[in-house]
């Protein structure tokens, strides 16, 4: 949008409207609000301090600004969140009525969700055909990233109530632990991409499931906030691996999952709130505040789950493999509704993203469009042993277990008394006993699912 606006030759009035109300429950949470504030400050700097921030109802403020400054054209990038889609539509209507030209662009996705469809015109519901047929074979290849404009000529207009800098945004009482190297903004995004290309990409396929290693990109918050476009990431990777390897590349496929989540949200606006498979409306969820609290605080007594939940609290991030394990534990072993989990992640993730978060929770719960079958219940002990084989990840985030030998770090309750004593650990005092028995809770969840009287959906996600 910026590129096209600059190319039009008209002076630019760069505007960011922070709308606290329209997003409802999906306004930025604590961690993503922290990120947003810093990201906007960097964006303001790169626009020579000429990014105008307004706070309030965007549906009223944007037409007001257009009227006050005789704006001739509006340029914006489309979003997929249902509330933004509705708001954008209303703003467009209001401006077109006043003869303001409106130009909308797809800046955030490689494949335009409004365009990709099955040959019969209906939307895809399953990832692999969506990605392979809909995107790679029939979709337009992702365009090359556009260069930053050489110069941006800013209009001298100063909207009333606008502030430069981040002073008008809500304050958040969250910050990552000292020493965490998040750098919101475009420069931080570019250097993280370079770091990943140099040291992560080559190992990504083999090590992406290992939370104890540093092989994933951690680009998710940068991608979410548009500090790095997926086009930049896509083409930088294709340049290294060659176009012939594009189809089966693991990292590009993960970018494809991001596309698919956005696509589902755009096509199924109920995704954040409602089970896409109706039969889950009858599932006997338990609503147990104490258990939800223990899960949130990383005090379930299951080390890999607790490590993930504490990583989330302290850094605003959780490794994908551990997100799946922690989510499965909440939904299946504890039988709490996936919406509780989605809401907590929303509040605490720096990369909180309505498409990815909602689609992933529904995927884990088995209630989504292209879901893992419900009977796939992750065993956190087996998963821990497989993906954190030396316990490095657990020890980093659950230091009270640091003295346990590798063999017992994922299941301290099975360790002989002598081992616990040697590690200086008293279960129930220093670290909780498991909140539920893993085998028994698994059986209970499966019985509840069978009570719905329908088989699970197809298993096509290779995670
Ligand atoms: P990498 O492995 O380096 O992948 C590169 C990029 O591909 C990511 O930045 C992301 O944009 C995309 N990607 C990777 N894995 C997935 C995936 N499984 N689904 C969709 N896109 C993916 N991701 C979010 O960005 N925001 C969320 O709110 C979010 N909530 C999640 C909730 C649950 C329960 C689960 C299981 C997953 C969730 N994810 C979410 C997906 C995934 O965990 C993160 O995108 C990934 O861990 C981000 O780390 P990374 O950038 O190092 O990923």
GROMACS .gro file of N, CA and C in nm, residues 209 211 295 300-309 321-334 364 376-389 391 393-394 401 406-414 431 434-443:
model
  198
  209UNK      N    1   1.158  -2.970   1.545
  209UNK     CA    2   1.074  -3.017   1.656
  209UNK      C    3   1.147  -3.019   1.789
  211UNK      N    4   1.273  -2.836   2.095
  211UNK     CA    5   1.270  -2.708   2.167
  211UNK      C    6   1.399  -2.678   2.243
  295UNK      N    7  -0.234  -2.483   3.493
  295UNK     CA    8  -0.180  -2.495   3.356
  295UNK      C    9  -0.118  -2.362   3.313
  300UNK      N   10   0.155  -2.786   3.658
  300UNK     CA   11   0.071  -2.905   3.641
  300UNK      C   12   0.139  -3.030   3.695
  301UNK      N   13   0.271  -3.025   3.715
  301UNK     CA   14   0.345  -3.144   3.757
  301UNK      C   15   0.393  -3.227   3.638
  302UNK      N   16   0.365  -3.181   3.516
  302UNK     CA   17   0.415  -3.250   3.396
  302UNK      C   18   0.524  -3.159   3.335
  303UNK      N   19   0.650  -3.200   3.344
  303UNK     CA   20   0.759  -3.107   3.315
  303UNK      C   21   0.756  -3.038   3.179
  304UNK      N   22   0.730  -3.113   3.070
  304UNK     CA   23   0.738  -3.046   2.939
  304UNK      C   24   0.624  -2.945   2.924
  305UNK      N   25   0.509  -2.975   2.982
  305UNK     CA   26   0.396  -2.880   2.978
  305UNK      C   27   0.433  -2.756   3.060
  306UNK      N   28   0.485  -2.778   3.179
  306UNK     CA   29   0.519  -2.664   3.266
  306UNK      C   30   0.632  -2.580   3.205
  307UNK      N   31   0.728  -2.647   3.141
  307UNK     CA   32   0.838  -2.572   3.078
  307UNK      C   33   0.781  -2.481   2.970
  308UNK      N   34   0.690  -2.534   2.889
  308UNK     CA   35   0.632  -2.454   2.782
  308UNK      C   36   0.553  -2.337   2.837
  309UNK      N   37   0.471  -2.363   2.939
  309UNK     CA   38   0.386  -2.257   2.992
  309UNK      C   39   0.472  -2.149   3.060
  321UNK      N   40   0.637  -2.732   1.892
  321UNK     CA   41   0.613  -2.868   1.940
  321UNK      C   42   0.551  -2.864   2.080
  322UNK      N   43   0.602  -2.772   2.162
  322UNK     CA   44   0.554  -2.765   2.300
  322UNK      C   45   0.414  -2.701   2.304
  323UNK      N   46   0.387  -2.609   2.211
  323UNK     CA   47   0.249  -2.554   2.202
  323UNK      C   48   0.152  -2.669   2.180
  324UNK      N   49   0.190  -2.762   2.093
  324UNK     CA   50   0.098  -2.874   2.064
  324UNK      C   51   0.081  -2.964   2.186
  325UNK      N   52   0.191  -2.990   2.257
  325UNK     CA   53   0.185  -3.079   2.374
  325UNK      C   54   0.103  -3.012   2.486
  326UNK      N   55   0.132  -2.885   2.511
  326UNK     CA   56   0.062  -2.814   2.620
  326UNK      C   57  -0.086  -2.798   2.588
  327UNK      N   58  -0.117  -2.776   2.461
  327UNK     CA   59  -0.257  -2.759   2.420
  327UNK      C   60  -0.332  -2.891   2.431
  328UNK      N   61  -0.268  -2.999   2.387
  328UNK     CA   62  -0.331  -3.131   2.395
  328UNK      C   63  -0.357  -3.167   2.541
  329UNK      N   64  -0.262  -3.136   2.628
  329UNK     CA   65  -0.278  -3.166   2.771
  329UNK      C   66  -0.400  -3.092   2.829
  330UNK      N   67  -0.413  -2.965   2.794
  330UNK     CA   68  -0.526  -2.886   2.848
  330UNK      C   69  -0.660  -2.942   2.799
  331UNK      N   70  -0.664  -2.967   2.669
  331UNK     CA   71  -0.793  -3.001   2.608
  331UNK      C   72  -0.831  -3.147   2.636
  332UNK      N   73  -0.731  -3.234   2.633
  332UNK     CA   74  -0.764  -3.377   2.645
  332UNK      C   75  -0.743  -3.428   2.787
  333UNK      N   76  -0.623  -3.416   2.842
  333UNK     CA   77  -0.603  -3.470   2.977
  333UNK      C   78  -0.684  -3.394   3.081
  334UNK      N   79  -0.693  -3.261   3.065
  334UNK     CA   80  -0.770  -3.184   3.164
  334UNK      C   81  -0.915  -3.160   3.118
  364UNK      N   82  -0.562  -2.893   1.731
  364UNK     CA   83  -0.524  -2.980   1.844
  364UNK      C   84  -0.649  -3.042   1.906
  376UNK      N   85  -0.590  -3.873   1.884
  376UNK     CA   86  -0.446  -3.848   1.894
  376UNK      C   87  -0.421  -3.761   2.016
  377UNK      N   88  -0.387  -3.826   2.128
  377UNK     CA   89  -0.358  -3.753   2.251
  377UNK      C   90  -0.207  -3.761   2.271
  378UNK      N   91  -0.142  -3.645   2.272
  378UNK     CA   92   0.003  -3.646   2.291
  378UNK      C   93   0.035  -3.699   2.431
  379UNK      N   94   0.127  -3.792   2.439
  379UNK     CA   95   0.176  -3.834   2.571
  379UNK      C   96   0.296  -3.744   2.604
  380UNK      N   97   0.279  -3.655   2.703
  380UNK     CA   98   0.385  -3.556   2.727
  380UNK      C   99   0.518  -3.617   2.773
  381UNK      N  100   0.511  -3.736   2.831
  381UNK     CA  101   0.638  -3.800   2.875
  381UNK      C  102   0.712  -3.853   2.753
  382UNK      N  103   0.639  -3.923   2.666
  382UNK     CA  104   0.702  -3.975   2.545
  382UNK      C  105   0.751  -3.862   2.456
  383UNK      N  106   0.667  -3.760   2.442
  383UNK     CA  107   0.704  -3.646   2.358
  383UNK      C  108   0.828  -3.576   2.413
  384UNK      N  109   0.832  -3.560   2.545
  384UNK     CA  110   0.948  -3.497   2.609
  384UNK      C  111   1.074  -3.576   2.580
  385UNK      N  112   1.068  -3.709   2.600
  385UNK     CA  113   1.185  -3.793   2.580
  385UNK      C  114   1.233  -3.787   2.435
  386UNK      N  115   1.138  -3.775   2.343
  386UNK     CA  116   1.174  -3.777   2.201
  386UNK      C  117   1.230  -3.641   2.154
  387UNK      N  118   1.165  -3.534   2.197
  387UNK     CA  119   1.202  -3.403   2.140
  387UNK      C  120   1.289  -3.317   2.231
  388UNK      N  121   1.299  -3.356   2.356
  388UNK     CA  122   1.390  -3.286   2.448
  388UNK      C  123   1.471  -3.396   2.518
  389UNK      N  124   1.550  -3.472   2.438
  389UNK     CA  125   1.602  -3.599   2.487
  389UNK      C  126   1.697  -3.585   2.607
  391UNK      N  127   1.670  -3.325   2.820
  391UNK     CA  128   1.601  -3.244   2.921
  391UNK      C  129   1.650  -3.099   2.928
  393UNK      N  130   1.565  -2.836   2.762
  393UNK     CA  131   1.455  -2.737   2.758
  393UNK      C  132   1.382  -2.733   2.893
  394UNK      N  133   1.355  -2.852   2.948
  394UNK     CA  134   1.286  -2.855   3.078
  394UNK      C  135   1.374  -2.791   3.185
  401UNK      N  136   1.391  -2.879   3.856
  401UNK     CA  137   1.415  -3.018   3.813
  401UNK      C  138   1.557  -3.037   3.759
  406UNK      N  139   1.875  -3.733   3.311
  406UNK     CA  140   1.794  -3.727   3.188
  406UNK      C  141   1.675  -3.824   3.193
  407UNK      N  142   1.702  -3.942   3.242
  407UNK     CA  143   1.601  -4.048   3.240
  407UNK      C  144   1.473  -4.010   3.316
  408UNK      N  145   1.486  -3.925   3.415
  408UNK     CA  146   1.369  -3.895   3.499
  408UNK      C  147   1.317  -3.752   3.484
  409UNK      N  148   1.385  -3.673   3.400
  409UNK     CA  149   1.349  -3.531   3.397
  409UNK      C  150   1.209  -3.507   3.340
  410UNK      N  151   1.159  -3.597   3.258
  410UNK     CA  152   1.024  -3.580   3.203
  410UNK      C  153   0.915  -3.649   3.284
  411UNK      N  154   0.956  -3.727   3.386
  411UNK     CA  155   0.855  -3.796   3.469
  411UNK      C  156   0.909  -3.811   3.611
  412UNK      N  157   0.925  -3.699   3.681
  412UNK     CA  158   0.987  -3.707   3.814
  412UNK      C  159   0.910  -3.797   3.911
  413UNK      N  160   0.778  -3.809   3.890
  413UNK     CA  161   0.699  -3.892   3.981
  413UNK      C  162   0.734  -4.041   3.971
  414UNK      N  163   0.805  -4.077   3.863
  414UNK     CA  164   0.845  -4.218   3.849
  414UNK      C  165   0.987  -4.241   3.901
  431UNK      N  166   0.819  -2.915   4.368
  431UNK     CA  167   0.757  -2.926   4.236
  431UNK      C  168   0.632  -3.011   4.252
  434UNK      N  169   0.190  -3.475   3.966
  434UNK     CA  170   0.104  -3.453   3.848
  434UNK      C  171  -0.042  -3.432   3.891
  435UNK      N  172  -0.104  -3.334   3.825
  435UNK     CA  173  -0.241  -3.299   3.861
  435UNK      C  174  -0.340  -3.411   3.830
  436UNK      N  175  -0.314  -3.481   3.717
  436UNK     CA  176  -0.401  -3.594   3.682
  436UNK      C  177  -0.311  -3.709   3.636
  437UNK      N  178  -0.364  -3.829   3.646
  437UNK     CA  179  -0.293  -3.945   3.594
  437UNK      C  180  -0.304  -3.942   3.441
  438UNK      N  181  -0.190  -3.951   3.373
  438UNK     CA  182  -0.193  -3.931   3.227
  438UNK      C  183  -0.274  -4.040   3.155
  439UNK      N  184  -0.256  -4.165   3.197
  439UNK     CA  185  -0.327  -4.275   3.130
  439UNK      C  186  -0.476  -4.267   3.154
  440UNK      N  187  -0.511  -4.246   3.279
  440UNK     CA  188  -0.653  -4.243   3.315
  440UNK      C  189  -0.725  -4.124   3.248
  441UNK      N  190  -0.659  -4.008   3.250
  441UNK     CA  191  -0.724  -3.889   3.191
  441UNK      C  192  -0.738  -3.905   3.040
  442UNK      N  193  -0.642  -3.974   2.979
  442UNK     CA  194  -0.651  -4.000   2.835
  442UNK      C  195  -0.772  -4.087   2.807
  443UNK      N  196  -0.788  -4.193   2.885
  443UNK     CA  197  -0.901  -4.284   2.864
  443UNK      C  198  -1.034  -4.211   2.882
   0.00000   0.00000   0.00000
